[in-house]
PDB file of C-alpha atoms in Angstrom:
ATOM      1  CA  UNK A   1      78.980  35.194  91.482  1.00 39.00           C
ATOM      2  CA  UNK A   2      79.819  36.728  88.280  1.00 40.00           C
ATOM      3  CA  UNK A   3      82.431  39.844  88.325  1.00 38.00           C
ATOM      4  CA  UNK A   4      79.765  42.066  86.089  1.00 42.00           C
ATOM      5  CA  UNK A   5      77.313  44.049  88.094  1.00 44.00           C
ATOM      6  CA  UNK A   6      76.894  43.751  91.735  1.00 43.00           C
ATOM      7  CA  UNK A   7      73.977  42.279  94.017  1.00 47.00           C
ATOM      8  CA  UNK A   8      71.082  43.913  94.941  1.00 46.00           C
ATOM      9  CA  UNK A   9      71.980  43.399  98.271  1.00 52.00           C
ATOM     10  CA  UNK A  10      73.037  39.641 100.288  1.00 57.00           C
ATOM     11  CA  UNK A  11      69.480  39.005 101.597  1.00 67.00           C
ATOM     12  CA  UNK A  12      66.236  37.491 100.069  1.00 74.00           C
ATOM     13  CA  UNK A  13      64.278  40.141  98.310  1.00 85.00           C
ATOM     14  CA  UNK A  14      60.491  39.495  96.379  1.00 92.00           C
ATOM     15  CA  UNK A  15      59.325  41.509  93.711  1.00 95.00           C
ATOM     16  CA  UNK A  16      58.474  41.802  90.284  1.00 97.00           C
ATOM     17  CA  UNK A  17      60.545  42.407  86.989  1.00 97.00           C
ATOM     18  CA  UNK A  18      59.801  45.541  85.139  1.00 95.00           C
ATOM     19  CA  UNK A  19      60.293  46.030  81.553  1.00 94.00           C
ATOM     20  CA  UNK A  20      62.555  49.216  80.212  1.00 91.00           C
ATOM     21  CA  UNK A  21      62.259  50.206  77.054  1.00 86.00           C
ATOM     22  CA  UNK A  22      62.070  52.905  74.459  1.00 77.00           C
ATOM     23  CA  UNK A  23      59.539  51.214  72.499  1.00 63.00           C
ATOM     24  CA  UNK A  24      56.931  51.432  75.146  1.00 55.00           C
ATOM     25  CA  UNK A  25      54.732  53.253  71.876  1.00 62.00           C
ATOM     26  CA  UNK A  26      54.956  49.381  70.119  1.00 68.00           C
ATOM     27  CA  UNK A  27      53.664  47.812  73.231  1.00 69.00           C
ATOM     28  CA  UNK A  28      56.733  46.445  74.863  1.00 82.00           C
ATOM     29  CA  UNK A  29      54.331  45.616  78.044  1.00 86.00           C
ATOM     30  CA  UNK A  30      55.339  46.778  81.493  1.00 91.00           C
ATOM     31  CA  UNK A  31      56.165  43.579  83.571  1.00 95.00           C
ATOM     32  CA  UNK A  32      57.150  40.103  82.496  1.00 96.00           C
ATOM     33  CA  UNK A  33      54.256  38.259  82.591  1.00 95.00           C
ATOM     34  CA  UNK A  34      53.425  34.376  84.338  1.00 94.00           C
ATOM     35  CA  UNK A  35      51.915  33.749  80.732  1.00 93.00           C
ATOM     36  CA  UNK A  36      54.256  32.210  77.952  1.00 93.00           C
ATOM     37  CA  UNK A  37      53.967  31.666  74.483  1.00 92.00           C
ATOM     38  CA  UNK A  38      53.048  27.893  74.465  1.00 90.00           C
ATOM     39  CA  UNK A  39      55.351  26.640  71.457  1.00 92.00           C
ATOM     40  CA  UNK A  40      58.440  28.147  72.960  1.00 93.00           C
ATOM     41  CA  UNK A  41      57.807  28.611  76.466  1.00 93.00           C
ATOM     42  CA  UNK A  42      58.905  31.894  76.479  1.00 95.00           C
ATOM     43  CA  UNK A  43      57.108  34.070  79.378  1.00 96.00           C
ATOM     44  CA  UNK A  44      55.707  37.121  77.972  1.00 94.00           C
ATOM     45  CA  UNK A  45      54.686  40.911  79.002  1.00 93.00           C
ATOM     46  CA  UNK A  46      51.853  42.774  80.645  1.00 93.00           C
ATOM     47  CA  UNK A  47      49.990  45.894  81.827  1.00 91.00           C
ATOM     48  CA  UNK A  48      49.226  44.977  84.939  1.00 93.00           C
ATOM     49  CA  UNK A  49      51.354  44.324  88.056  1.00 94.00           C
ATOM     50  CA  UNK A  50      47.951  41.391  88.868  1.00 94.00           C
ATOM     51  CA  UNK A  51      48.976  39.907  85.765  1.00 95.00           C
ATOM     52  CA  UNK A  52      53.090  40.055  86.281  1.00 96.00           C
ATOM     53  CA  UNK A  53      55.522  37.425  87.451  1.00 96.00           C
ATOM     54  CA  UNK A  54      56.377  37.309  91.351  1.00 96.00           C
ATOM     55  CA  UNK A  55      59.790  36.655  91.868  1.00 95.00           C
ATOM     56  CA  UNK A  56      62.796  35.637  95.026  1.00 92.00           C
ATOM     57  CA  UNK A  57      65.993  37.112  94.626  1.00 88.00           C
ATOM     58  CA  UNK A  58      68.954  35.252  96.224  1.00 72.00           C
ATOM     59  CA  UNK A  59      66.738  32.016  97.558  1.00 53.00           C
ATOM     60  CA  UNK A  60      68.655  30.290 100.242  1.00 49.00           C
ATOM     61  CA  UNK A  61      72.530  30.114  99.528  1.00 51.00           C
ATOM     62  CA  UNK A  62      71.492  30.031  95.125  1.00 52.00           C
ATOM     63  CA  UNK A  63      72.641  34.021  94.722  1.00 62.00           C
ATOM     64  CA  UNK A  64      72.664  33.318  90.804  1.00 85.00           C
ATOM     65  CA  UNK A  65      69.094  31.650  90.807  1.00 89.00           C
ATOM     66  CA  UNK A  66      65.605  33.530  90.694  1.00 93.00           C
ATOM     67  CA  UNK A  67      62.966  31.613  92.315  1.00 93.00           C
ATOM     68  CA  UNK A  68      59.397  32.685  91.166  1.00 95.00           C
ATOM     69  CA  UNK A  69      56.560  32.380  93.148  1.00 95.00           C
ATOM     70  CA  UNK A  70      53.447  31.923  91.497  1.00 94.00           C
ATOM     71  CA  UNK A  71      54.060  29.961  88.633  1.00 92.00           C
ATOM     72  CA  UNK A  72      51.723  28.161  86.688  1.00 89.00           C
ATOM     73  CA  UNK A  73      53.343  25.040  86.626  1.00 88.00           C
ATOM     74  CA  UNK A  74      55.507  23.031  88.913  1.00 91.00           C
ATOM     75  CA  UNK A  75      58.694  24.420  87.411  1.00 94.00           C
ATOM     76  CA  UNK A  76      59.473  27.142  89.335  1.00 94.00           C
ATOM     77  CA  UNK A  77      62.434  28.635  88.379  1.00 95.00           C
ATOM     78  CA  UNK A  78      63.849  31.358  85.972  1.00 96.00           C
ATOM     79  CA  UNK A  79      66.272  30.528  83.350  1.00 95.00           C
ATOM     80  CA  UNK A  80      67.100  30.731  79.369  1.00 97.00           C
ATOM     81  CA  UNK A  81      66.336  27.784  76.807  1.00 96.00           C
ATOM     82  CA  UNK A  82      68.396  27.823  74.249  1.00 96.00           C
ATOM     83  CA  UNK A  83      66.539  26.548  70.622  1.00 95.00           C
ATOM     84  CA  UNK A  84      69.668  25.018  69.082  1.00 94.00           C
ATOM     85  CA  UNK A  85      72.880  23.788  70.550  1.00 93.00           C
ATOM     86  CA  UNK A  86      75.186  25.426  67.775  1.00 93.00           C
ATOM     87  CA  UNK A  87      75.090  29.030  66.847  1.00 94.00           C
ATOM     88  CA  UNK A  88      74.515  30.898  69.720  1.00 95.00           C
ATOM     89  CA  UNK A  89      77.353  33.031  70.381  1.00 95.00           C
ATOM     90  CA  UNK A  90      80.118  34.411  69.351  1.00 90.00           C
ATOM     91  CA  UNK A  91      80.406  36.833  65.895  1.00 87.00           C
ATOM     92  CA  UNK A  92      77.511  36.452  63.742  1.00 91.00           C
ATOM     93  CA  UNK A  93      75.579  34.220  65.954  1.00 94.00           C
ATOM     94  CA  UNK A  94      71.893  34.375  65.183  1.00 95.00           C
ATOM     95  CA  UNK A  95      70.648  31.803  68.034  1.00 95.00           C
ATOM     96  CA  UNK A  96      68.127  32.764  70.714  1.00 96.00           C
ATOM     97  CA  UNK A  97      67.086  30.993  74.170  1.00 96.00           C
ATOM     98  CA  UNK A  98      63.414  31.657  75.689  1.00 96.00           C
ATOM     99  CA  UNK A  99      63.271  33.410  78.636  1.00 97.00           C
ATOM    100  CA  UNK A 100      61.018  30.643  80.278  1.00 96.00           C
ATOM    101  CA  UNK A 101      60.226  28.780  83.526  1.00 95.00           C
ATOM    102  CA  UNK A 102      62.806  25.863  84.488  1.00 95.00           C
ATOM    103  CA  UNK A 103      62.759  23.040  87.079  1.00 94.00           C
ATOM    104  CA  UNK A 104      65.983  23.861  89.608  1.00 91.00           C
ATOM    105  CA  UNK A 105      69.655  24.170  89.186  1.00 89.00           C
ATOM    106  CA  UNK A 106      71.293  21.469  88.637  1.00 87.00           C
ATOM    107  CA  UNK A 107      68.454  19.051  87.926  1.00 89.00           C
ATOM    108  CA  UNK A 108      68.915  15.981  85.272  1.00 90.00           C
ATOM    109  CA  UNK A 109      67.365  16.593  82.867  1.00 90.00           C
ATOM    110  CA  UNK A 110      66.424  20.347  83.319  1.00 92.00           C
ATOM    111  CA  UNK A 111      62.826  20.757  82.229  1.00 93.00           C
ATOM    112  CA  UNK A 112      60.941  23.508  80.603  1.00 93.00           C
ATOM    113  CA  UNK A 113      57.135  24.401  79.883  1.00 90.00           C
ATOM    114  CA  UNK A 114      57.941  24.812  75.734  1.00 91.00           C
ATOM    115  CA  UNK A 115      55.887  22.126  73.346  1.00 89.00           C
ATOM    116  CA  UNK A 116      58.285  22.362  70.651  1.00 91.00           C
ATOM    117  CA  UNK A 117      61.237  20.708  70.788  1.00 90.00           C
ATOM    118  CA  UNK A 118      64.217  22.158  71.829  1.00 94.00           C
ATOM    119  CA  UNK A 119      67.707  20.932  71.446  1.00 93.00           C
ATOM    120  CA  UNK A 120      70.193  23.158  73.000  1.00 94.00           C
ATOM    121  CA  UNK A 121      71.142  23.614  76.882  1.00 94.00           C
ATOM    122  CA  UNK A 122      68.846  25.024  79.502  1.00 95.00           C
ATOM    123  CA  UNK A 123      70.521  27.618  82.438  1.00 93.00           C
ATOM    124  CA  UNK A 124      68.707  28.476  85.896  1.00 92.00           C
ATOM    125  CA  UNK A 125      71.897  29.785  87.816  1.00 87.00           C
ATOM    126  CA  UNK A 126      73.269  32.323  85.846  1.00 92.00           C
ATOM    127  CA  UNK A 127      71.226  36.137  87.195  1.00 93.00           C
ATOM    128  CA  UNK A 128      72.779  38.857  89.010  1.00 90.00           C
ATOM    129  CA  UNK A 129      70.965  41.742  90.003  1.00 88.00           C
ATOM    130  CA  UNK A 130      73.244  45.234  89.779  1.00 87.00           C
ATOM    131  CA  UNK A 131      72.711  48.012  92.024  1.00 84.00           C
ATOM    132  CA  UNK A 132      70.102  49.610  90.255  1.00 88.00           C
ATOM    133  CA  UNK A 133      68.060  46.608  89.779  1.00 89.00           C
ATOM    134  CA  UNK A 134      69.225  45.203  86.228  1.00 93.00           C
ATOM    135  CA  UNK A 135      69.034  41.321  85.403  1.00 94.00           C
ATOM    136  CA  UNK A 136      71.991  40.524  83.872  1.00 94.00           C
ATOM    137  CA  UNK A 137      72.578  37.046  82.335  1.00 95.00           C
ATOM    138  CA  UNK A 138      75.782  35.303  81.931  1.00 93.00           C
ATOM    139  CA  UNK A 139      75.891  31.979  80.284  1.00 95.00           C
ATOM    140  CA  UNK A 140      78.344  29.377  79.941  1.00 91.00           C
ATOM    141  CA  UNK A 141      78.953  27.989  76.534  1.00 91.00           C
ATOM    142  CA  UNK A 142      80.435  23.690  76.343  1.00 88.00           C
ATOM    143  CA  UNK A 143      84.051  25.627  76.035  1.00 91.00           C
ATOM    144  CA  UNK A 144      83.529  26.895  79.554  1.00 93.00           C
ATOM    145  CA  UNK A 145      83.495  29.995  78.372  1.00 94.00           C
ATOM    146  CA  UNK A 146      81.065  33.264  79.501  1.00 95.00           C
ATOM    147  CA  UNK A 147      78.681  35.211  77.304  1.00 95.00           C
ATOM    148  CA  UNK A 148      76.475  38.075  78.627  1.00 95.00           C
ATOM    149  CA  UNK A 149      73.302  37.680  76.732  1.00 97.00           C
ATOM    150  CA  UNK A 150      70.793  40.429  76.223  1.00 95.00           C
ATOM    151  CA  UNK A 151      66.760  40.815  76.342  1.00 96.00           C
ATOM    152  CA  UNK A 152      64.622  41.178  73.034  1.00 94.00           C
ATOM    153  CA  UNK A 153      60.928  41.317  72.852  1.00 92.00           C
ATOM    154  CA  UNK A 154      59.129  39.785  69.762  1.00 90.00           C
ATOM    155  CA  UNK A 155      56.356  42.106  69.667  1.00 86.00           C
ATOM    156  CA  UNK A 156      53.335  40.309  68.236  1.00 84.00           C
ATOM    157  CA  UNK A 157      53.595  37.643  70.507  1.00 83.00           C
ATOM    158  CA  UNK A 158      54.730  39.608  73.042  1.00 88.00           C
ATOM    159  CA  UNK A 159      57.559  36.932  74.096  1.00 93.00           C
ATOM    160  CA  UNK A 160      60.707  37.659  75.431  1.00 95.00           C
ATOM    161  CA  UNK A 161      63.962  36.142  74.195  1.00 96.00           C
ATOM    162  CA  UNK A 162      67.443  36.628  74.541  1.00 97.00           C
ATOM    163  CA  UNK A 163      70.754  36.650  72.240  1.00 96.00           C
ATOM    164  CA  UNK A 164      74.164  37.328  72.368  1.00 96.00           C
ATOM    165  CA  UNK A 165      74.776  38.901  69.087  1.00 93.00           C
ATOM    166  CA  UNK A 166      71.850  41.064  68.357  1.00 92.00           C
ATOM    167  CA  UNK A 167      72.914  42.717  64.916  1.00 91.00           C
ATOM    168  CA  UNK A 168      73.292  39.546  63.703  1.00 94.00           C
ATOM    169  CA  UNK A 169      69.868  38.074  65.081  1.00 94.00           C
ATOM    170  CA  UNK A 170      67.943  40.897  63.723  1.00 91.00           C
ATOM    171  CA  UNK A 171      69.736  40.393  60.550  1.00 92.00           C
ATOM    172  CA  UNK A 172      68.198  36.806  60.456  1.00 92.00           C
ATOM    173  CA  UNK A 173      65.160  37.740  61.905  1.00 89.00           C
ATOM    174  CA  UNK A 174      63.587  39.956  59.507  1.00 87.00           C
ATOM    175  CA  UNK A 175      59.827  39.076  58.954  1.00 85.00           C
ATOM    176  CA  UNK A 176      58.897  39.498  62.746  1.00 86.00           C
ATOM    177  CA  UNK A 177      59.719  43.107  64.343  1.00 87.00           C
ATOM    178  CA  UNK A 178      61.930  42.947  67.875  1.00 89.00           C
ATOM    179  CA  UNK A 179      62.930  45.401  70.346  1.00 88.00           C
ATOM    180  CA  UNK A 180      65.298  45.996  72.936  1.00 91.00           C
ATOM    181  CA  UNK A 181      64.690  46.149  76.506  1.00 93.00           C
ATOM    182  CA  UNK A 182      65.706  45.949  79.758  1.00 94.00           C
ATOM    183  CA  UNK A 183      64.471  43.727  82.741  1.00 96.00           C
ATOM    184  CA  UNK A 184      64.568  45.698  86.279  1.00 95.00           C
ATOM    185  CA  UNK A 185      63.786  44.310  89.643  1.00 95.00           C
ATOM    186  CA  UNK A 186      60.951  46.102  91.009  1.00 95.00           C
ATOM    187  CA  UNK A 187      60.188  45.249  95.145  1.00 94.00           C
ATOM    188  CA  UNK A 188      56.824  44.584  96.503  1.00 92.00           C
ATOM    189  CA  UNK A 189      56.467  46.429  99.536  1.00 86.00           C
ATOM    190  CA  UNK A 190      55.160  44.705 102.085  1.00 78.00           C
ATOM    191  CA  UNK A 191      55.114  41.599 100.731  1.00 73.00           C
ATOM    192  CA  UNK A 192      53.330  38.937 102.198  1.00 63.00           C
ATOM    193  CA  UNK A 193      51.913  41.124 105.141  1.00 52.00           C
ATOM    194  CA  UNK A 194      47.979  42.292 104.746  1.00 39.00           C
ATOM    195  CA  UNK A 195      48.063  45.199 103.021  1.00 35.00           C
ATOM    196  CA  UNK A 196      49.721  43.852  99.991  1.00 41.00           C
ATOM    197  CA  UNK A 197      51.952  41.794  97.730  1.00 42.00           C
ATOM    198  CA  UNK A 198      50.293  38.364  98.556  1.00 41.00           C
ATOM    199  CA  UNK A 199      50.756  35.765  95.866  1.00 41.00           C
ATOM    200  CA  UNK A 200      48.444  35.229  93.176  1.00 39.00           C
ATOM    201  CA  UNK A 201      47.073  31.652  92.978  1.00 39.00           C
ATOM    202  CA  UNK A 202      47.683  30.362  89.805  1.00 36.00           C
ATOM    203  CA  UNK A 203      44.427  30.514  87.390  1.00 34.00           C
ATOM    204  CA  UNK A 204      43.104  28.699  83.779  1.00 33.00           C
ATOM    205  CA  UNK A 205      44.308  30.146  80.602  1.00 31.00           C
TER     206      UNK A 205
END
């Protein structure tokens, strides 16, 4: 597991994953959403905890994997797509992956839900959950080396995205507005017992 942040804690947890922002006022959203912007397959953000992803923390012996359990498709995994293959990290790097539903870790080729094409790598295993509930993302470049990459939310779709140098994306970003955020793992009580947190069958868009 990667050295930044610690886990949650060693055993399974479900739950949902809150949005923190300060640009609630723009309408950030409050949950990640199972809906995605179809073009880029990016899952985007909601009101309503009805409406929200449901997600497994720490699935089996996959501590770096997020399973999610009501999907609405047959990939059923969280991960990052990345647009390009060159360009996204490092100083000035403007690239961006989709914060998107994958097939598992490991899979040849990995698949994602996005209709337009994409040429750069897809990642599943790469989460860790700190203490206080934080997703944080650490992705490994063709060099072998690490890059934490960060959350931003194009508002008018509202899809989520994330990049490792954001000055430098928002400097070649400028006709759509963006804002930072934070994703938090919020637990479902109860989940699965009869008083609550059961999970939603997917439905038609």
């Amino acid at each position: 597991m990667s050295s930044l942040g610690r886990p949650v804690d060693a055993a399974p947890r479900v739950g949902r994953i809150r949005i923190s922002s300060a640009s609630t006022d723009k309408g950030v959203g409050r949950y990640v959403s199972r809906n995605f912007v179809d073009t880029s397959g990016a899952l985007q953000t909601c009101a309503s905890a009805d409406d929200a992803l449901q997600v497994r923390i720490a699935p089996a012996d996959r501590s770096e994997a997020v399973q999610i359990l009501n999907s609405f498709s047959d990939l059923t995994w969280l991960g990052l797509a990345y647009k390009q293959s060159n360009n996204n990290f490092g100083k000035n790097a403007t690239g961006w992956a989709s914060l998107t539903t994958t097939s598992a870790p490991g899979t040849t080729p990995m698949k994602i839900v996005a209709t337009d094409p994409f040429t750069g790598p897809i990642h599943a295993a790469i989460w860790n959950v700190t203490l206080d509930g934080r997703f944080i993302a650490n992705v490994c470049d063709a060099d072998g080396i690490f890059y934490k990459v960060e959350p931003v939310i194009q508002l008018n779709q509202p899809g989520i995205y994330f990049v490792h140098h954001k000055s430098a994306f928002y400097k070649n970003n400028t006709v759509r507005a963006y804002a930072e955020v934070e994703l938090i793992f919020e637990p479902i009580p109860n989940y699965g017992s009869s008083t609550g947190g059961m999970v939603i069958q997917p439905r038609a868009l």
